[in-house]
Coordinates of C-alpha atoms in Angstrom, one line a residue:
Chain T
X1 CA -13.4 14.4 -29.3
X2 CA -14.8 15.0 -25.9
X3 CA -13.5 17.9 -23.7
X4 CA -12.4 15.2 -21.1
X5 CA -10.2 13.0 -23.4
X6 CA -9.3 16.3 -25.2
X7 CA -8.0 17.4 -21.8
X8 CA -6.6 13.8 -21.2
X9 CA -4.8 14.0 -24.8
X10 CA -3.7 17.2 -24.4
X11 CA -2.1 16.5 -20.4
X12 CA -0.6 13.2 -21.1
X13 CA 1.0 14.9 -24.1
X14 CA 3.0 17.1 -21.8
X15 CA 4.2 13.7 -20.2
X16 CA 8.0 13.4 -22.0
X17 CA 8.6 10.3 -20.2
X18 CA 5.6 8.3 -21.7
X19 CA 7.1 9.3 -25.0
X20 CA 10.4 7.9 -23.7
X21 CA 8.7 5.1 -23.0
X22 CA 7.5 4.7 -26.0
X23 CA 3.8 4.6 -24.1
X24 CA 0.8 5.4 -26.2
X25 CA -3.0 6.7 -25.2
X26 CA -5.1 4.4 -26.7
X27 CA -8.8 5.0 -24.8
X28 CA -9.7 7.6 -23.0
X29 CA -13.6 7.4 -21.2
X30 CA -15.2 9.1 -18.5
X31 CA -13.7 7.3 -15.7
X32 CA -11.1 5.3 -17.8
X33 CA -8.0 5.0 -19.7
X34 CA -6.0 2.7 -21.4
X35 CA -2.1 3.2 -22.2
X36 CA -0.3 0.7 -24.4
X37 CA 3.0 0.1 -23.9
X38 CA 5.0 -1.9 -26.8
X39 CA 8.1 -4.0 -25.0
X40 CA 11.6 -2.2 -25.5
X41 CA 15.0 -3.7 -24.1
X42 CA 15.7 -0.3 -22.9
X43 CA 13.3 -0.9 -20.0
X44 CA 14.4 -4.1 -18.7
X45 CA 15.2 -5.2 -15.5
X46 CA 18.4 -8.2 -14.8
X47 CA 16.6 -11.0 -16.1
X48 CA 15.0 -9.2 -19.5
X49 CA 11.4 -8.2 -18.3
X50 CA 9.6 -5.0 -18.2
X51 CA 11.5 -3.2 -15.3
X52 CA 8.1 -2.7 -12.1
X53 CA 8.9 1.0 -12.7
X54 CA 8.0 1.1 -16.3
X55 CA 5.1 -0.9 -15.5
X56 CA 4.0 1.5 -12.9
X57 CA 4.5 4.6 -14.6
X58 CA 2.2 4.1 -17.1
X59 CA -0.5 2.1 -14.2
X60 CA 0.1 5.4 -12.7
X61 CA -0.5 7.9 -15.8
X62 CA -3.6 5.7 -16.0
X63 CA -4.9 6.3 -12.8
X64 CA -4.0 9.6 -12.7
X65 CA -5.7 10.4 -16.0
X66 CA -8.7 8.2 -15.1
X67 CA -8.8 10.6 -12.1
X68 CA -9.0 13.8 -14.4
X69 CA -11.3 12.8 -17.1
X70 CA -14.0 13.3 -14.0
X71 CA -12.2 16.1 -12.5
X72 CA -14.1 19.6 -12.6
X73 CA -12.8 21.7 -15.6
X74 CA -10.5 23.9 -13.4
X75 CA -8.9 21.4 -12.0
X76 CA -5.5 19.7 -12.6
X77 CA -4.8 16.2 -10.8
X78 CA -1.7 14.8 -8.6
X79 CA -0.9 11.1 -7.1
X80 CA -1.0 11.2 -3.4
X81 CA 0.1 7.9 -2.8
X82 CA -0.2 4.1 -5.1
X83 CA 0.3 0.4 -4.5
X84 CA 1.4 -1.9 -7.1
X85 CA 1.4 -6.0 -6.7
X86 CA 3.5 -7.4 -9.2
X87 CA 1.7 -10.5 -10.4
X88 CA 3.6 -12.2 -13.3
X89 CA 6.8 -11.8 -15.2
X90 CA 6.0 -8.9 -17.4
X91 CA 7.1 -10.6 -20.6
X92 CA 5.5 -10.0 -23.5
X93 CA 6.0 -7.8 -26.7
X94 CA 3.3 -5.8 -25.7
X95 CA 1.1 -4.3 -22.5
X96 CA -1.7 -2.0 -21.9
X97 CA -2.7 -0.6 -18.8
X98 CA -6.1 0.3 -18.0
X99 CA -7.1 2.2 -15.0
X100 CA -9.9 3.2 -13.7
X101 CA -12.1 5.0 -11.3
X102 CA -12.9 3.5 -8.3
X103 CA -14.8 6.1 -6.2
X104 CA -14.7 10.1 -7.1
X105 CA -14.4 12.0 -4.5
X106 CA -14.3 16.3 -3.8
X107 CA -10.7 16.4 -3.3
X108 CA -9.8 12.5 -3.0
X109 CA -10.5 10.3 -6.1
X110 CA -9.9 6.8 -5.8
X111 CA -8.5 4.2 -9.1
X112 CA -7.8 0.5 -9.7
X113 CA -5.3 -0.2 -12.7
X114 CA -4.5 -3.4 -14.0
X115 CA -1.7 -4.0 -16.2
X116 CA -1.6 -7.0 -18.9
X117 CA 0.8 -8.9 -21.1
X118 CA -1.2 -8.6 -24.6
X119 CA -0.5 -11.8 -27.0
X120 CA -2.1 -13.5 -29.8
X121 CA -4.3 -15.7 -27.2
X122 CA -5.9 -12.8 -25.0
X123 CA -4.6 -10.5 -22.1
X124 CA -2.9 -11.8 -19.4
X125 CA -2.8 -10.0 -15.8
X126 CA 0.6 -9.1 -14.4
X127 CA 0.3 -6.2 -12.3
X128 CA -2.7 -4.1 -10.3
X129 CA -2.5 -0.9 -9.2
X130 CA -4.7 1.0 -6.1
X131 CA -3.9 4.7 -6.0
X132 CA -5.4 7.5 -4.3
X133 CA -5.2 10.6 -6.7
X134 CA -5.9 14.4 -5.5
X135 CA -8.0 17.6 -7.1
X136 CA -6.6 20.9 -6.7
X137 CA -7.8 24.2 -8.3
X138 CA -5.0 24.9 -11.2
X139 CA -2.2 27.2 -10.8
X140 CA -2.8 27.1 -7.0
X141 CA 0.2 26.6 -5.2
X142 CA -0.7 23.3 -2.3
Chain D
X1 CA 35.0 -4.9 -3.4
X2 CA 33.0 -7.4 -0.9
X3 CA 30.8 -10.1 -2.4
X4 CA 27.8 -9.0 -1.8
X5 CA 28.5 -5.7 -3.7
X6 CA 29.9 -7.0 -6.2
X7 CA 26.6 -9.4 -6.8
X8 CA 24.6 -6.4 -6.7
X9 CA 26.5 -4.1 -9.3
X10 CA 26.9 -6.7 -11.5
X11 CA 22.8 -7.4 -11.3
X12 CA 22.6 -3.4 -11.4
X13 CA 24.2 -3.2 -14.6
X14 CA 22.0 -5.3 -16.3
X15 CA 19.3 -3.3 -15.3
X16 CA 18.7 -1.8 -18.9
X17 CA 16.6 0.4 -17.3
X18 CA 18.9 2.1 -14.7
X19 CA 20.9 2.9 -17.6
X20 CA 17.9 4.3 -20.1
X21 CA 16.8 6.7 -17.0
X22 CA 20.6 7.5 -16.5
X23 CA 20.6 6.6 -13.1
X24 CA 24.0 5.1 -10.8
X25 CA 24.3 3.0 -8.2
X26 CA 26.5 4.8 -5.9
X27 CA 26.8 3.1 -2.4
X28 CA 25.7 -0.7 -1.8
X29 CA 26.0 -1.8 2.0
X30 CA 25.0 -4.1 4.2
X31 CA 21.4 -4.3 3.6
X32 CA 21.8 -0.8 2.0
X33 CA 21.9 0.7 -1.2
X34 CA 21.8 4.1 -2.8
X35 CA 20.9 4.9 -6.5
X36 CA 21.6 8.5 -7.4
X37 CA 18.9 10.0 -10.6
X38 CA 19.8 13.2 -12.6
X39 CA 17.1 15.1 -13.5
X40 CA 16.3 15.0 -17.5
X41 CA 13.4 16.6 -19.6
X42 CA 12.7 13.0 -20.9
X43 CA 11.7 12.1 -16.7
X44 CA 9.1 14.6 -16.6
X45 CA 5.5 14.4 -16.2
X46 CA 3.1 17.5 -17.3
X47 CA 4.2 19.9 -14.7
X48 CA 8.1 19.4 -15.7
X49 CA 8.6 17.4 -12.9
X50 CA 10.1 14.1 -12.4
X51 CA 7.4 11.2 -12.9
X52 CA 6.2 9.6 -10.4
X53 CA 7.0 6.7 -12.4
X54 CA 10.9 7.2 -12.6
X55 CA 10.9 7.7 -9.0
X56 CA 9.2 4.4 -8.1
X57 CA 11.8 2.9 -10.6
X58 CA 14.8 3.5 -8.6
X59 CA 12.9 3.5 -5.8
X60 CA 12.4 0.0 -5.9
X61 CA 15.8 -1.0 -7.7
X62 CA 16.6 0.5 -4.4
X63 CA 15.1 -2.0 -2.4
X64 CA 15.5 -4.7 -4.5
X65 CA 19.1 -4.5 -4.6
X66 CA 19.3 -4.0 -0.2
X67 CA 17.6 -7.0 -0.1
X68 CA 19.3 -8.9 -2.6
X69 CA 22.5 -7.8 -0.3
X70 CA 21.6 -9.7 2.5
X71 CA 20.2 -12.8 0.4
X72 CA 21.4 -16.3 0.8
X73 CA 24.0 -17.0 -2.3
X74 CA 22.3 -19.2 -4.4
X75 CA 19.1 -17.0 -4.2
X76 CA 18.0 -14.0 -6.4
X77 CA 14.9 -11.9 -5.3
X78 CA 12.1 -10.5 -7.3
X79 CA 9.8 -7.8 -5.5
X80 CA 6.0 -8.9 -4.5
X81 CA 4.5 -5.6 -4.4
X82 CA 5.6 -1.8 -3.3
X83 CA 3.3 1.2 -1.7
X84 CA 5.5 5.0 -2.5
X85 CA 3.6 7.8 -1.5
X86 CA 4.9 11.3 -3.2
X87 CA 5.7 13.9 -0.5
X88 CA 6.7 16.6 -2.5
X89 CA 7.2 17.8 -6.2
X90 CA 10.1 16.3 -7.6
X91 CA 11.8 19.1 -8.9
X92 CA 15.7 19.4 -8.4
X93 CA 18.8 18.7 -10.7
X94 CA 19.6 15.2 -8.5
X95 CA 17.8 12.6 -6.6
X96 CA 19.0 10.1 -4.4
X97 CA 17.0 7.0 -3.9
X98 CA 18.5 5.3 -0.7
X99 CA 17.0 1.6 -0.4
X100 CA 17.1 0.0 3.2
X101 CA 16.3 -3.8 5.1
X102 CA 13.6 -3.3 8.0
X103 CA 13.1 -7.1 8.2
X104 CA 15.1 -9.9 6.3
X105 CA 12.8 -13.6 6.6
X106 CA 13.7 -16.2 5.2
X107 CA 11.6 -15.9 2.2
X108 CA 10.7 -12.5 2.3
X109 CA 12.2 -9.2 3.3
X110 CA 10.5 -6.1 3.8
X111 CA 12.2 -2.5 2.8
X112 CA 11.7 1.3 2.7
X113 CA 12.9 3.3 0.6
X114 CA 12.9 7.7 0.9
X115 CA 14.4 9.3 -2.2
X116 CA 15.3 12.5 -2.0
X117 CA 16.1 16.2 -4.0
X118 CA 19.7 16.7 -3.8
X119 CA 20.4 20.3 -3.9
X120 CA 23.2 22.9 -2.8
X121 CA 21.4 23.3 0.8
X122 CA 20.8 19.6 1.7
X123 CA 18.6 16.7 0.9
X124 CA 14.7 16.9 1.1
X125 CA 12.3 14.0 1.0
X126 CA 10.0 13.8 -1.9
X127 CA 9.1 10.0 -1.9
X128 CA 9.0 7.2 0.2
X129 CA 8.3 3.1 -0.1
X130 CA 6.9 0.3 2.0
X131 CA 8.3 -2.6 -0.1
X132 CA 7.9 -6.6 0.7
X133 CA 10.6 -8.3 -2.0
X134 CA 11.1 -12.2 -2.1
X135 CA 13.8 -14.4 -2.4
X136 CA 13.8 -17.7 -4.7
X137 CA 16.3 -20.1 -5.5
X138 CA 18.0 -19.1 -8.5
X139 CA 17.2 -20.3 -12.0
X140 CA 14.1 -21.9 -9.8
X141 CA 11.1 -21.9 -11.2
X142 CA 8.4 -19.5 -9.1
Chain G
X1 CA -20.9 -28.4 2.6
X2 CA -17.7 -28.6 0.7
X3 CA -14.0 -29.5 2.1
X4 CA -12.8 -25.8 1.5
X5 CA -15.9 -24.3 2.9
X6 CA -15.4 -26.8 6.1
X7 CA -11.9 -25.9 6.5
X8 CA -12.5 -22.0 6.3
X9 CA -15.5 -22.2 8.9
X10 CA -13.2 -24.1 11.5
X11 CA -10.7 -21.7 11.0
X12 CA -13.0 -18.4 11.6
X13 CA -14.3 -20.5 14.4
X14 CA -10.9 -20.3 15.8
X15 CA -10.8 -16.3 15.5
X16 CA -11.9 -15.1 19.4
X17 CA -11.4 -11.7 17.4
X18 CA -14.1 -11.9 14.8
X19 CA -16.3 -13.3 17.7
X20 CA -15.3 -9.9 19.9
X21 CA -16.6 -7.9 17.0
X22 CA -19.7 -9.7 16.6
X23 CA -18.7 -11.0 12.5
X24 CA -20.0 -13.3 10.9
X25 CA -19.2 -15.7 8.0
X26 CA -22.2 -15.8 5.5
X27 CA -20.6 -17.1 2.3
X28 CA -17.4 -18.8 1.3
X29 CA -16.9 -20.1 -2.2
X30 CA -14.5 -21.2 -4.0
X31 CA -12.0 -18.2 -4.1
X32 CA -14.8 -15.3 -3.1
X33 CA -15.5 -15.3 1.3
X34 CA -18.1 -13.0 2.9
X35 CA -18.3 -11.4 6.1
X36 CA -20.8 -9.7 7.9
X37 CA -20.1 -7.0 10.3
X38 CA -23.3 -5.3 12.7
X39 CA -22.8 -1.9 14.2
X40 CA -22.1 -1.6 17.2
X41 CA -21.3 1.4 19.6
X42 CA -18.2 -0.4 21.0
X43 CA -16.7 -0.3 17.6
X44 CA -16.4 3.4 17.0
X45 CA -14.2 6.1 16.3
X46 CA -14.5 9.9 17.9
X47 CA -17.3 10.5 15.3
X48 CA -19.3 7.3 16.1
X49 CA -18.2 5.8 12.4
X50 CA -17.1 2.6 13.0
X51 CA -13.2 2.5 13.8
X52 CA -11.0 2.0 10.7
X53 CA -9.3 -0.8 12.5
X54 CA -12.7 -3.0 12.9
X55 CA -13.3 -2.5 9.4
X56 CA -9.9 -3.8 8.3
X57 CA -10.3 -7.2 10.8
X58 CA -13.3 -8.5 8.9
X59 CA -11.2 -7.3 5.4
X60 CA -8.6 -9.3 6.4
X61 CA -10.1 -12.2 7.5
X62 CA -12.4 -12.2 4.0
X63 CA -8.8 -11.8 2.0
X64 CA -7.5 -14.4 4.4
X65 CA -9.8 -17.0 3.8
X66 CA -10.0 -16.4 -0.2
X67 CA -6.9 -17.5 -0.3
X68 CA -7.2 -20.3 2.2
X69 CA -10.3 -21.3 0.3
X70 CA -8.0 -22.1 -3.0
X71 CA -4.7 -23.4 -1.2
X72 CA -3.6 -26.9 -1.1
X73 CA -5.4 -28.9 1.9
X74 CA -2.0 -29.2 3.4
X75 CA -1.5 -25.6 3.8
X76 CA -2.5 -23.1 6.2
X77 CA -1.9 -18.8 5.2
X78 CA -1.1 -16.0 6.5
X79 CA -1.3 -12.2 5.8
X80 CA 2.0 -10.7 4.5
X81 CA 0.7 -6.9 3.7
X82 CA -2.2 -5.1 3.3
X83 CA -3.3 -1.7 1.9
X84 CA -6.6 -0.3 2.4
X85 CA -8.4 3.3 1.1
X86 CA -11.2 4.0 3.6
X87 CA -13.9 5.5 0.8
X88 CA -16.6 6.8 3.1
X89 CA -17.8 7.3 6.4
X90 CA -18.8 3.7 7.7
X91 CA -22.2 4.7 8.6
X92 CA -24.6 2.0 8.9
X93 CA -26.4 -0.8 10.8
X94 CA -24.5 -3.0 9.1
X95 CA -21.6 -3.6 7.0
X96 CA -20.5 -6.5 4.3
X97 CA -16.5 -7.4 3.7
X98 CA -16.6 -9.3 0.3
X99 CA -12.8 -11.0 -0.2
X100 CA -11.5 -12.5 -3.6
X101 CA -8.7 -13.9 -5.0
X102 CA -7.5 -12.1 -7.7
X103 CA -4.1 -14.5 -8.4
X104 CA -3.3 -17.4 -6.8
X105 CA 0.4 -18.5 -6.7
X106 CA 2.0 -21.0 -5.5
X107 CA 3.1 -19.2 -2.8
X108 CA 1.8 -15.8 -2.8
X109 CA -1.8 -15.3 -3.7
X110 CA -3.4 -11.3 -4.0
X111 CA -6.9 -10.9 -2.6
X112 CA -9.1 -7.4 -2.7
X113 CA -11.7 -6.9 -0.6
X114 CA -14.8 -4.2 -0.8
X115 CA -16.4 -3.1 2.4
X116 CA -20.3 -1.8 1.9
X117 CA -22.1 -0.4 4.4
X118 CA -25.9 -2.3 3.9
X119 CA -28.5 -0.4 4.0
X120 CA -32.6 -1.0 2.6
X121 CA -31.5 0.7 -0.6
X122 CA -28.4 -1.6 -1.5
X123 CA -24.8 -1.8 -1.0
X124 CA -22.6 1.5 -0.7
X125 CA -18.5 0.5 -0.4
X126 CA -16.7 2.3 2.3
X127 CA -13.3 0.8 1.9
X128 CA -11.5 -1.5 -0.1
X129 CA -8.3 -3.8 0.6
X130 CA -5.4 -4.7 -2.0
X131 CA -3.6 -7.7 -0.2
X132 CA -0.7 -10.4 -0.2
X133 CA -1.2 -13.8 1.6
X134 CA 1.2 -16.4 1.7
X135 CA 0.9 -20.5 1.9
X136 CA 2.8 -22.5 4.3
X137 CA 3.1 -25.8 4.7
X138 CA 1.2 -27.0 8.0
X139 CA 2.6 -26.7 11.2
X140 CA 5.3 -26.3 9.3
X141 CA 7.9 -22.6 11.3
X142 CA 8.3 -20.1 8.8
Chain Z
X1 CA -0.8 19.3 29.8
X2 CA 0.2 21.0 26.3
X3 CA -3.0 21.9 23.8
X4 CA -2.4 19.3 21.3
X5 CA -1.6 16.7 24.1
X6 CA -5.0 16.9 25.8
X7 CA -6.8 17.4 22.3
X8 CA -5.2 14.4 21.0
X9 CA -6.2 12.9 24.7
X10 CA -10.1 13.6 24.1
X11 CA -10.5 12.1 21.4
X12 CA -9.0 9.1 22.1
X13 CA -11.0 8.9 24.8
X14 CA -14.1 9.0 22.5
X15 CA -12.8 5.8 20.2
X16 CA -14.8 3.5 22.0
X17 CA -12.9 0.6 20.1
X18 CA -9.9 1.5 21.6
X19 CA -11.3 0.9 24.8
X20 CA -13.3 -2.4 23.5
X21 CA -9.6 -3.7 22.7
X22 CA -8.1 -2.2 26.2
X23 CA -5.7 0.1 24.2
X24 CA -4.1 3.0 26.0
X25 CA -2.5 5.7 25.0
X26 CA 0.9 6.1 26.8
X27 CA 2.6 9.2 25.2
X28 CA 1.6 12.1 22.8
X29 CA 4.5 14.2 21.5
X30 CA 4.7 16.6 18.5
X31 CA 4.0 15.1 15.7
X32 CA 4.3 11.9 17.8
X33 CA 1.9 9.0 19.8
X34 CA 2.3 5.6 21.5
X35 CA -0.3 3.4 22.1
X36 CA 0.3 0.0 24.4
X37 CA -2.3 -2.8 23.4
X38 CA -1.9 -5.5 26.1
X39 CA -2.4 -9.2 25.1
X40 CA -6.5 -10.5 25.2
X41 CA -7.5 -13.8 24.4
X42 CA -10.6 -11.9 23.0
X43 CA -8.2 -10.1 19.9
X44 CA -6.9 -13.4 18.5
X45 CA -6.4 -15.2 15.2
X46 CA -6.6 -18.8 14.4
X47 CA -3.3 -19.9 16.1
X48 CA -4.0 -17.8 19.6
X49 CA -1.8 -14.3 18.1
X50 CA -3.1 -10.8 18.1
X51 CA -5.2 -10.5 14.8
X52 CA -3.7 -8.4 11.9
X53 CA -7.2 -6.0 12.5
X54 CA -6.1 -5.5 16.2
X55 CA -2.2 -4.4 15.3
X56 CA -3.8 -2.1 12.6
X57 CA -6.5 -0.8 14.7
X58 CA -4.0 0.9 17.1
X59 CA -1.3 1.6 14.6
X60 CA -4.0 3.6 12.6
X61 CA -4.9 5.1 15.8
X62 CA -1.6 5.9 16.1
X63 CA -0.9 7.6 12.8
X64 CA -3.9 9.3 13.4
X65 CA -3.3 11.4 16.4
X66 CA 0.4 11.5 15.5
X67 CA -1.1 13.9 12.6
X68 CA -3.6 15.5 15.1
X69 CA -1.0 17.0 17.2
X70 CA 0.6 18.3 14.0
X71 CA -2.8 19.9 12.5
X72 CA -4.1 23.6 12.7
X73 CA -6.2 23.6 16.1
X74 CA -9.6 24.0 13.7
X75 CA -9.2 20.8 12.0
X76 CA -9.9 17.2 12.3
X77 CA -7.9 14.3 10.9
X78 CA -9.3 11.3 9.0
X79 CA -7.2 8.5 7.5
X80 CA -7.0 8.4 3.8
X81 CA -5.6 5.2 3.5
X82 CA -2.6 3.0 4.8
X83 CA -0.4 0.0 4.1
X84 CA 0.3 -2.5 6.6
X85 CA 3.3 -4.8 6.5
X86 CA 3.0 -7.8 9.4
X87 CA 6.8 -8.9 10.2
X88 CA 6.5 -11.7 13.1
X89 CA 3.8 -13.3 14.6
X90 CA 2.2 -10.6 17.3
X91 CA 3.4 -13.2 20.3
X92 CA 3.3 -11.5 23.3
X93 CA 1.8 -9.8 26.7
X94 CA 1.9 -6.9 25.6
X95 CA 2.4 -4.6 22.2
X96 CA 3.1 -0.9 21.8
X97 CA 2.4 1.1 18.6
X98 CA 4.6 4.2 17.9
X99 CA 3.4 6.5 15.5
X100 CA 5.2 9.6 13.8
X101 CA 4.4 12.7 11.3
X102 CA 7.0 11.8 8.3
X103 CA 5.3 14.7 6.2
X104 CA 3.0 17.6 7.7
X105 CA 1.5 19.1 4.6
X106 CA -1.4 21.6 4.7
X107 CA -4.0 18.6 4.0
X108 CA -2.7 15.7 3.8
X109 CA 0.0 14.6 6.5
X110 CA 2.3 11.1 5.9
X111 CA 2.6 9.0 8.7
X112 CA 4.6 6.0 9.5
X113 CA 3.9 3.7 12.5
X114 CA 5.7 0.8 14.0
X115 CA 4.0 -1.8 16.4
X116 CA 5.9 -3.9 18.8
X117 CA 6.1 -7.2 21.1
X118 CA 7.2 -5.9 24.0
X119 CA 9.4 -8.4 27.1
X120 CA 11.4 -8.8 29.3
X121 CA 14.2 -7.9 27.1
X122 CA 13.0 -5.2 25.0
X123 CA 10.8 -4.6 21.9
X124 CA 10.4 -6.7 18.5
X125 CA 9.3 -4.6 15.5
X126 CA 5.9 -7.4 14.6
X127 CA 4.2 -4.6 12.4
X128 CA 4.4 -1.6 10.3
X129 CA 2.7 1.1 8.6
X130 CA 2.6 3.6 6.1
X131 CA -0.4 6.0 6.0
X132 CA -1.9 8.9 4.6
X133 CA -4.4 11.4 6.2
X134 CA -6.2 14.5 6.0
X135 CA -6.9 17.4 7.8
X136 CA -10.3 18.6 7.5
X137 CA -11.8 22.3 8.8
X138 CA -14.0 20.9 11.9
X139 CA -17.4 20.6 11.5
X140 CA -17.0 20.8 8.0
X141 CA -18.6 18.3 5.3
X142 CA -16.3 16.8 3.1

């Protein structure tokens, strides 16, 4: 394994609510990561789809991790800010998010997820996210 | 209990979700509405805090649900897209997302959203949301 | 030149603001619009960048008229929200705003946009737009 | 004239684009900044309104200097990012933008700005934004 996705792993293994989720790493590059997540009726919303805020959480654990597999080595990673569009119903029995870096900055790193409804016939897109991530030196107090 | 509380709590409660991240709806107004989020380990991101995830979520039940409050009858309302930007770390025992209208349309409605650590000194902002929700005839098809 | 091509170059006509920054339409497609921006001193910022606010007019209108190039001929649109990350100083003579559809409803369609600063090495992106437009029916009040 | 009102009040006067659209700025507080934007023929859209890019250009503007007058006196401000929400058609003579600090933090600093029609009897919210900037050690290279 690569010390970035060995970092990745190691972070988003801290995350209890992607195990809640029942949210799974399932590629980790330099520059991008994918998270599955297998449809649950505990994370519904009224009409039986993927509640927006399970679908952002892990858009935003992708970003956030696509931001730290190119962050120096002393560095840990924190969303500043995101916007989600909400494309399609998010039915399906399973999704994966896949985010992305968009521009690395010093202190500002830019990402693009997209989120898709995975079925027998291909992926479908029903959600993209555009998040600005920050770099700060670990175990410094902002 | 006036209608347009009672349409919401009802929707609320079949918000699987709400109930798997233990959160309450505890005042629905006018084009307001407040959800109230306990802190638990299985929330938490790397750092122990709250995700950012978890926030959003009832962040934008939050908004959904003001906007749904001020909704023709016959219409239901799904939201278009969302922007939060995290203001702080989200460590406290409680949270409070409170959910308001800035502009009802006739199709769309845009909201904000601040949730907030509840503690024994007052309230502090960690989050906030720019959201733009729409409203569709129910059991229409988009 | 094709209907949806005609129809978006009548409509930029018709924008005295694209005209006052000196843009330029240089390619509409089906779904994809480009807009050309020169520099020019009247555009700046305090640094003598070019002001975040020109570089979101020509965004918007590229967003804008991908959608307008894939609506129904009896339709006109209109900008709902917009979020944009400014990715680097825009310093250049000239600057590109690519728009494209990224999901076309049947109301709401989502554009992005990349703005690059052109230079005689190639492209650089400076900023990029996440957006909602809506369809209406002509003439028809919202 | 306070310190952070007269720096706020040169730089401004440096944005050559604010003059280009005949913005003015008509009050700088603490942490707050209005800028009026009278109607021009020259700043319109297809149908004869202020274009989106001309309500954003002073509403960043806005934002901006609303986190200027916040920021340590060696620093300059440059926006991050921001999310627009356009609420009515920007009909009018004349349009103000309000900008405030929502969250001063020792970079980054959360703003929120309204714009307005403004008549005979009173102001109409048209516009709205949420936006993220940093403060930067003057002179200093990102």
């Amino acid at each position: 394994m690569t010390t970035h996705e060995e970092r990745v792993r190691k972070s988003f293994g801290k995350q209890a609510f992607m195990s809640t989720l029942g949210a799974e790493l399932t590629a980790v590059g330099k520059g991008l990561v994918e998270i599955r997540l297998p449809f649950s009726p505990s994370l519904t919303q009224q009409d039986g789809y993927l509640h927006a805020g399970a679908v952002t959480a892990v858009m935003d654990s992708a970003c956030g991790y696509a931001a730290l597999s190119v962050a120096p080595a002393d560095h840990e990673v924190l969303t500043v800010e995101f916007k989600v569009n909400l494309l399609a119903p998010a039915a399906s029995k399973v999704f994966v998010a896949k985010g992305q870096v968009k521009r690395a900055g010093r202190r500002l790193t830019v990402c693009t997820a997209d989120a898709f409804a995975v079925n027998g016939e291909g992926e479908k897109v029903i959600a993209t996210m555009l998040a600005t991530i920050i770099a700060l030196p670990l175990s410094g107090a902002r």
